[in-house]
mmCIF file of C-alpha atoms in Angstrom:
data_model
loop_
_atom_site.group_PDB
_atom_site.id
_atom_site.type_symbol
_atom_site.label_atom_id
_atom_site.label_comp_id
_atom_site.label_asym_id
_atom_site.label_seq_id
_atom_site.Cartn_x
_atom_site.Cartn_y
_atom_site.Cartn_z
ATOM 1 C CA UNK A 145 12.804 9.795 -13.289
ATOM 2 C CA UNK A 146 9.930 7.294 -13.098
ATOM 3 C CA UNK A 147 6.059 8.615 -12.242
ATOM 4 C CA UNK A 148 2.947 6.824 -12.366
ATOM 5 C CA UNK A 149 -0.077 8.770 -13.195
ATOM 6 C CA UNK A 150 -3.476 7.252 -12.047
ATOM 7 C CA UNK A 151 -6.918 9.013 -13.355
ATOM 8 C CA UNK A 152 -9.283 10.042 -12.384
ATOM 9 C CA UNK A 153 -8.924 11.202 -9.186
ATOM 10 C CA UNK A 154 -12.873 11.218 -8.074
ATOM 11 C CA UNK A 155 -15.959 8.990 -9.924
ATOM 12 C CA UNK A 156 -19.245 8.916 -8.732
ATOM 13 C CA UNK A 157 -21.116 6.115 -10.543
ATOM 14 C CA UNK A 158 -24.435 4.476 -10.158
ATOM 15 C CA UNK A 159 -25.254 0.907 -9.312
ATOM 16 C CA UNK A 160 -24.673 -1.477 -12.610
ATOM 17 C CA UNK A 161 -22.834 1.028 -14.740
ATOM 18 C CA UNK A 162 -19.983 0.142 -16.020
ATOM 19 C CA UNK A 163 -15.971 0.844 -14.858
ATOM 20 C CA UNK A 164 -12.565 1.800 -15.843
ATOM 21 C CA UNK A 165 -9.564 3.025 -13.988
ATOM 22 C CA UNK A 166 -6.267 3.729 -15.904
ATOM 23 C CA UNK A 167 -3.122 4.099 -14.528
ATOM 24 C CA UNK A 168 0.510 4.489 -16.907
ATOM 25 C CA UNK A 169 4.115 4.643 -15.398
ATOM 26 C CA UNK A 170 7.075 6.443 -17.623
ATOM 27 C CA UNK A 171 10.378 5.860 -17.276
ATOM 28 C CA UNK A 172 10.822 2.090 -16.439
ATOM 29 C CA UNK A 173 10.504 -0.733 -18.656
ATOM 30 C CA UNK A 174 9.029 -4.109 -17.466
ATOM 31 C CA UNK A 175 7.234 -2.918 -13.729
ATOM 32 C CA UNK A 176 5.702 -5.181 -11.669
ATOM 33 C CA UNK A 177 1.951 -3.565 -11.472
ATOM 34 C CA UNK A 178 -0.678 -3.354 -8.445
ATOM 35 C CA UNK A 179 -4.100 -2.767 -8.138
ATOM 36 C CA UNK A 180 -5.270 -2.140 -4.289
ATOM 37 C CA UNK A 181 -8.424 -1.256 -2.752
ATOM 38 C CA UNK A 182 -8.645 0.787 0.713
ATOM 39 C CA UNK A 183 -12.504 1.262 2.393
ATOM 40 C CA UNK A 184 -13.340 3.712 4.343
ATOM 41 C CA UNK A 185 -10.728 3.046 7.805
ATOM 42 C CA UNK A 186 -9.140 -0.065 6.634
ATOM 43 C CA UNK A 187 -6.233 -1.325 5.174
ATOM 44 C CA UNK A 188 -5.358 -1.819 1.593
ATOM 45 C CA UNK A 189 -6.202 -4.952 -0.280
ATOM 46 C CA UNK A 190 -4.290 -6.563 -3.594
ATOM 47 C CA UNK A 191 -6.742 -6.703 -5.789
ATOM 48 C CA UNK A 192 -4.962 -7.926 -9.276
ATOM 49 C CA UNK A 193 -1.398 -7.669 -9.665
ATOM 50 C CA UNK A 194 0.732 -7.805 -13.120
ATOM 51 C CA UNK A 195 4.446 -8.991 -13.916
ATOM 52 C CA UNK A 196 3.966 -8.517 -17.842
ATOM 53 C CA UNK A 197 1.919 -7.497 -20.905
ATOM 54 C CA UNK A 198 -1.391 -9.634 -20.566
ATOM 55 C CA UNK A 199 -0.036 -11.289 -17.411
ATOM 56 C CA UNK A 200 -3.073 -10.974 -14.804
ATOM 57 C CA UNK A 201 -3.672 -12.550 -11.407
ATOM 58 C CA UNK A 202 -6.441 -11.984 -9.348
ATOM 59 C CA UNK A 203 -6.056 -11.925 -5.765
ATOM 60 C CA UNK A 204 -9.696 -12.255 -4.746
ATOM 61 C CA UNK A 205 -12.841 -13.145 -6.516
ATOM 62 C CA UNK A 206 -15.315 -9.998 -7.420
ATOM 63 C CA UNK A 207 -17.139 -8.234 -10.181
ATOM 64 C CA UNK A 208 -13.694 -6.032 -11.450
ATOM 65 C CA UNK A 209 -11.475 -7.419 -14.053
ATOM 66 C CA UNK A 210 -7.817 -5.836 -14.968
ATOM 67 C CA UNK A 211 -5.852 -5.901 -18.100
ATOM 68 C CA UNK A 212 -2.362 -4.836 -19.164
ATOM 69 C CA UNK A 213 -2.509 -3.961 -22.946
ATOM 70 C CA UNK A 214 1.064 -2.467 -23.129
ATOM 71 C CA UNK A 215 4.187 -2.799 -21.222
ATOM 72 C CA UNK A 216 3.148 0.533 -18.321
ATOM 73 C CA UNK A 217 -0.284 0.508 -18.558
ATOM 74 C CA UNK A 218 -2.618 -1.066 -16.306
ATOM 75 C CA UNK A 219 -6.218 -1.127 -16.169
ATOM 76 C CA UNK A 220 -9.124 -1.799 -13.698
ATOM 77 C CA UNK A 221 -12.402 -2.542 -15.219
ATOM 78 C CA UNK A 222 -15.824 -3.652 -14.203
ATOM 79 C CA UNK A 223 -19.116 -4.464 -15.889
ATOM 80 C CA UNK A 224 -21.825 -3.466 -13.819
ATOM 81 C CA UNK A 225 -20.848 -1.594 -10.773
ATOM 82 C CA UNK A 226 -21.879 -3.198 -7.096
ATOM 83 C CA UNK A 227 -22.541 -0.448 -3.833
ATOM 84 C CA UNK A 228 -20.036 -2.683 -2.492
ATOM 85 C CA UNK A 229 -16.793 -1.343 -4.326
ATOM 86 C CA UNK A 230 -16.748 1.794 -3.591
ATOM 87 C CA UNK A 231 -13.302 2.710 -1.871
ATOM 88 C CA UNK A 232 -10.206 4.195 -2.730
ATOM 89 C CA UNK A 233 -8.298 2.602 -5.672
ATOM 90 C CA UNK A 234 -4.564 2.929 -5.676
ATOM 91 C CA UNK A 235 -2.525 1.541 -8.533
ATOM 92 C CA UNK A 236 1.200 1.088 -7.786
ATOM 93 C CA UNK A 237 4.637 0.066 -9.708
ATOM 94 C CA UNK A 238 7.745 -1.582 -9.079
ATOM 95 C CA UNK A 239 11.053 -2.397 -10.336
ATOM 96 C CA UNK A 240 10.643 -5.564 -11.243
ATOM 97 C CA UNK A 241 14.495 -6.497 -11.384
ATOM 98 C CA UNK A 242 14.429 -6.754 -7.538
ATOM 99 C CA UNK A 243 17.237 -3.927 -7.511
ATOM 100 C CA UNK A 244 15.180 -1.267 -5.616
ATOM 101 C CA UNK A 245 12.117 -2.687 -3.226
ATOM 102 C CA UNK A 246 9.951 -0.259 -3.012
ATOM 103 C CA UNK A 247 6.538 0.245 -4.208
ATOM 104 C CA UNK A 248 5.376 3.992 -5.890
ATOM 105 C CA UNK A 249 1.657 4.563 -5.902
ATOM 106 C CA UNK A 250 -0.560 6.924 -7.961
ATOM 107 C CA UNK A 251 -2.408 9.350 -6.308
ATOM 108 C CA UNK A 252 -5.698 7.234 -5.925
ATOM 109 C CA UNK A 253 -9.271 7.050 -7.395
ATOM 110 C CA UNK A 254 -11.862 7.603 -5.102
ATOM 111 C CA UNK A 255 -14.980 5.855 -6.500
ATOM 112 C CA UNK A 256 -18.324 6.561 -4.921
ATOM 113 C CA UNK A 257 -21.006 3.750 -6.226
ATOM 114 C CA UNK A 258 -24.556 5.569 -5.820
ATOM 115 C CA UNK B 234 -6.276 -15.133 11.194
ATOM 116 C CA UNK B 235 -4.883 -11.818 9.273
ATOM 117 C CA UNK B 236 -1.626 -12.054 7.205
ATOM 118 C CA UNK B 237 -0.390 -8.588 8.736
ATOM 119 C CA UNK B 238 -1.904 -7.738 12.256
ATOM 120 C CA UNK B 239 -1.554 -4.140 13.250
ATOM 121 C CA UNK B 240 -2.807 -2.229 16.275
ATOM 122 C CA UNK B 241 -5.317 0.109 14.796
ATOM 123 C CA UNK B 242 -5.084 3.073 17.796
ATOM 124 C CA UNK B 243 -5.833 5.595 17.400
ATOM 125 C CA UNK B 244 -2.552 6.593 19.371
ATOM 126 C CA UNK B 245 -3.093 10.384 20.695
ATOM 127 C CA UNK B 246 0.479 11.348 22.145
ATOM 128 C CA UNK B 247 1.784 15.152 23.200
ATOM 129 C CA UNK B 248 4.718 16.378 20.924
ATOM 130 C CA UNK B 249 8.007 15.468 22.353
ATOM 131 C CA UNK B 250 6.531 11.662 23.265
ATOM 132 C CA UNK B 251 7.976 8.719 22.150
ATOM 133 C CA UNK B 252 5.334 6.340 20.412
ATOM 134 C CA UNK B 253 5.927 2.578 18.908
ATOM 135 C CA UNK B 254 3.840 0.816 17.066
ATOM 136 C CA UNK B 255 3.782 -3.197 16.783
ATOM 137 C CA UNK B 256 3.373 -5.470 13.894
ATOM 138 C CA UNK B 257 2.849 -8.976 13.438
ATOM 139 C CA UNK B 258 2.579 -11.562 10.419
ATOM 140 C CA UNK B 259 1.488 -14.983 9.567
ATOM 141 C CA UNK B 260 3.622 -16.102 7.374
ATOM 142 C CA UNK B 261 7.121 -17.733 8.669
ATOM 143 C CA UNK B 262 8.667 -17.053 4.782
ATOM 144 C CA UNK B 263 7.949 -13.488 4.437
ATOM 145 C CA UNK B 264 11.431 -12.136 3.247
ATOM 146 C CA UNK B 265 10.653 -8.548 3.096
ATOM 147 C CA UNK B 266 9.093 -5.995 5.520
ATOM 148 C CA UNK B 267 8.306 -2.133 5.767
ATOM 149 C CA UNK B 268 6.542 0.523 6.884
ATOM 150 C CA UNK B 269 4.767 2.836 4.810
ATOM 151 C CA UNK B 270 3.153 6.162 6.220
ATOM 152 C CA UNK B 271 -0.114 7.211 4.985
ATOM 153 C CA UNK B 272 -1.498 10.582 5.117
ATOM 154 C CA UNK B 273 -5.457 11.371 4.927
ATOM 155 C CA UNK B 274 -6.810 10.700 1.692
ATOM 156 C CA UNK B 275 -3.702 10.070 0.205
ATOM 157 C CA UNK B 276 -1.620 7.254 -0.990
ATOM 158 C CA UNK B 277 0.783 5.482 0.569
ATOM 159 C CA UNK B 278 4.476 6.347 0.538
ATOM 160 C CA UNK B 279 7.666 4.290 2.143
ATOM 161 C CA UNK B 280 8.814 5.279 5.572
ATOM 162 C CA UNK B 281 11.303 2.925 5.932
ATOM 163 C CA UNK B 282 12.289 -0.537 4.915
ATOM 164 C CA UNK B 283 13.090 -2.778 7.837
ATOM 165 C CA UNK B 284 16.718 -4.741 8.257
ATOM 166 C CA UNK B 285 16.951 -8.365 10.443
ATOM 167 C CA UNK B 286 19.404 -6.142 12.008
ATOM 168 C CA UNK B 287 17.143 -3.370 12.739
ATOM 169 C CA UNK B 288 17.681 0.216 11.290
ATOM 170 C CA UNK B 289 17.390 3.952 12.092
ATOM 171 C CA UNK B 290 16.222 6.988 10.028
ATOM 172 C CA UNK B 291 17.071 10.212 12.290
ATOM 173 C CA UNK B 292 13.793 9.864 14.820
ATOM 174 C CA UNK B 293 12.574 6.419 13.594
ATOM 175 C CA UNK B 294 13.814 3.146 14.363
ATOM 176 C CA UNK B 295 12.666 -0.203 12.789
ATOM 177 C CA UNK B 296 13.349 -3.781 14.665
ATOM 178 C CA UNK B 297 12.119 -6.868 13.060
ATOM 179 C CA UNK B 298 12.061 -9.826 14.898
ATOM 180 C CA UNK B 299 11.822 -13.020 12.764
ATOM 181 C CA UNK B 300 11.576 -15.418 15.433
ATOM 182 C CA UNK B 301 8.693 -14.221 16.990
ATOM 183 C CA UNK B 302 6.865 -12.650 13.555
ATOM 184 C CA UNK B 303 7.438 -9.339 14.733
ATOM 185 C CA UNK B 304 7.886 -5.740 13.671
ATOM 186 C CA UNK B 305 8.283 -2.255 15.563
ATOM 187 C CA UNK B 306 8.649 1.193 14.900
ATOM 188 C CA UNK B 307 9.502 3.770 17.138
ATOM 189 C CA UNK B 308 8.757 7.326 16.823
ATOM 190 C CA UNK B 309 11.028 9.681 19.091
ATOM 191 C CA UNK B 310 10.632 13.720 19.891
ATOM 192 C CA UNK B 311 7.365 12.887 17.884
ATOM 193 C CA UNK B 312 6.265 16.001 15.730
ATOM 194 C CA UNK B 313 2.811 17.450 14.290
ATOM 195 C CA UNK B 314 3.634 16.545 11.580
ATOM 196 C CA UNK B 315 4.010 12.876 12.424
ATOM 197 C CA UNK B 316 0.050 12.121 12.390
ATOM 198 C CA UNK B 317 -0.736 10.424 9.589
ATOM 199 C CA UNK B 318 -1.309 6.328 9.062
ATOM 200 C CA UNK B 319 1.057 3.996 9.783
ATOM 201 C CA UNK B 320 1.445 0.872 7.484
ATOM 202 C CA UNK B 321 2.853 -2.496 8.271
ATOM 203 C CA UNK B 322 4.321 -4.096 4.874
ATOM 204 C CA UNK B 323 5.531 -7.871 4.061
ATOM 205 C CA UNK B 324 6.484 -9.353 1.217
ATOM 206 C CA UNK B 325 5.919 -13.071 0.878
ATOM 207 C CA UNK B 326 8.722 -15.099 -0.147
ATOM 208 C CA UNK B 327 8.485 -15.291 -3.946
ATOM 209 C CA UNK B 328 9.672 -14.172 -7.314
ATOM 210 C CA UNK B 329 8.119 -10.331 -6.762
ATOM 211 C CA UNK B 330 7.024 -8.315 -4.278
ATOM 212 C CA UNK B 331 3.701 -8.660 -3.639
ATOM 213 C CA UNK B 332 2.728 -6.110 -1.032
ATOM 214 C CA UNK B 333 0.755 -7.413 1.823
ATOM 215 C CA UNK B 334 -0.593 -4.522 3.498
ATOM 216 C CA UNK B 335 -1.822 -4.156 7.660
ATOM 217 C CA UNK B 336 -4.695 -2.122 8.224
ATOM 218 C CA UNK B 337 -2.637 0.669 9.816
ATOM 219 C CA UNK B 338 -1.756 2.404 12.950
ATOM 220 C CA UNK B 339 -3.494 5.795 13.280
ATOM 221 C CA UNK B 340 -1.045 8.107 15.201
ATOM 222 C CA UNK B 341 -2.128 12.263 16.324
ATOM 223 C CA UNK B 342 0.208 14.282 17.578
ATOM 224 C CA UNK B 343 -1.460 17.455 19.818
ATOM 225 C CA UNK B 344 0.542 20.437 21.021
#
């Protein structure tokens, strides 16, 4: 069966350090990966979103960055941390062959920038 | 205007009551659409995906209304454990499934 493990679970980080968020899937090949972002009481927004290895789009323009170095691993980084993105950060997988629709999240990274 | 627009409640209902929540989108392409249920602090998982015909899942039923950029849930005999986040979800037409997320109905169930 297919799990996605996201880590860690809390961060607390000061202003301008730097950031990075890893998240692997086992037992798919090829998933369509998602980075979101929830604040405090809002909704969730796509932050950078992967179809393959080193294939990266950004959804909106920010300080974080996001890399896929191998096939079920996905990566949120940042070079100097803003107060501003602190949230919850939920990574999330697909089947990418359009065979099953539904999206499987980790269980979240709540960063606290201080 | 918002891509997904979602009543954000909260909505504070009795168990037993019968609660919907509404859903509407911007875009007239969107081919996919459901509704994900979100607990506190914790990450999203599928409650249902949502048919042009409109579906049921024992006490939920999902209605989508393409005309009118519309989507529903209903909650019957609504239980405790029912409270929890309520997440309107569209895909945009497209070669994946990128996940547009509403900022959620908040629903509590009291005895």
């Amino acid at each position: 069966s297919q799990t996605i493990h996201q880590w860690p679970a809390t961060l607390v980080q000061p202003v301008g350090s730097p950031l990075s968020l890893e998240c692997t899937v086992e037992g798919t090949s090829n998933p369509n990966l998602y980075w979101y972002r929830q604040a405090a009481g809002r909704g969730l927004q796509l932050l950078f979103y992967s179809v393959g290895i080193g294939q990266i789009s950004s959804e909106v323009p920010q300080n974080l960055s996001a890399s896929r170095p191998q096939d079920r691993q996905f990566i949120l980084s940042s070079k100097k941390l803003l107060l501003s993105d602190s949230g919850f950060y939920l990574c999330a997988w697909e089947d990418s062959t359009g065979k099953n629709t539904e999206a499987f999240f980790g269980q979240g990274t709540r960063l606290t920038v201080v | 205007r918002k891509e997904v627009e979602q009543d954000p409640g909260p909505f504070n209902v009795p168990e037993g009551a019968t609660v919907a929540f509404n859903c509407t989108y911007s875009n007239s392409a969107s081919q996919s659409f459901f509704w994900y249920r979100q607990d506190c602090r914790k990450e999203p998982k599928l409650l249902m995906s949502v048919y042009s015909s409109g579906n049921e899942d024992g006490r939920f039923t999902a209605q989508l209304n393409r005309a009118s950029q519309y989507i529903s849930l209903l909650i019957r005999d609504s239980k405790l454990s029912d409270s929890a986040t309520y997440l309107c979800v569209v895909t945009p037409s497209g070669g994946y499934n990128k996940l547009i997320f509403g900022a959620g109905t908040r629903l509590a169930v009291h005895p």
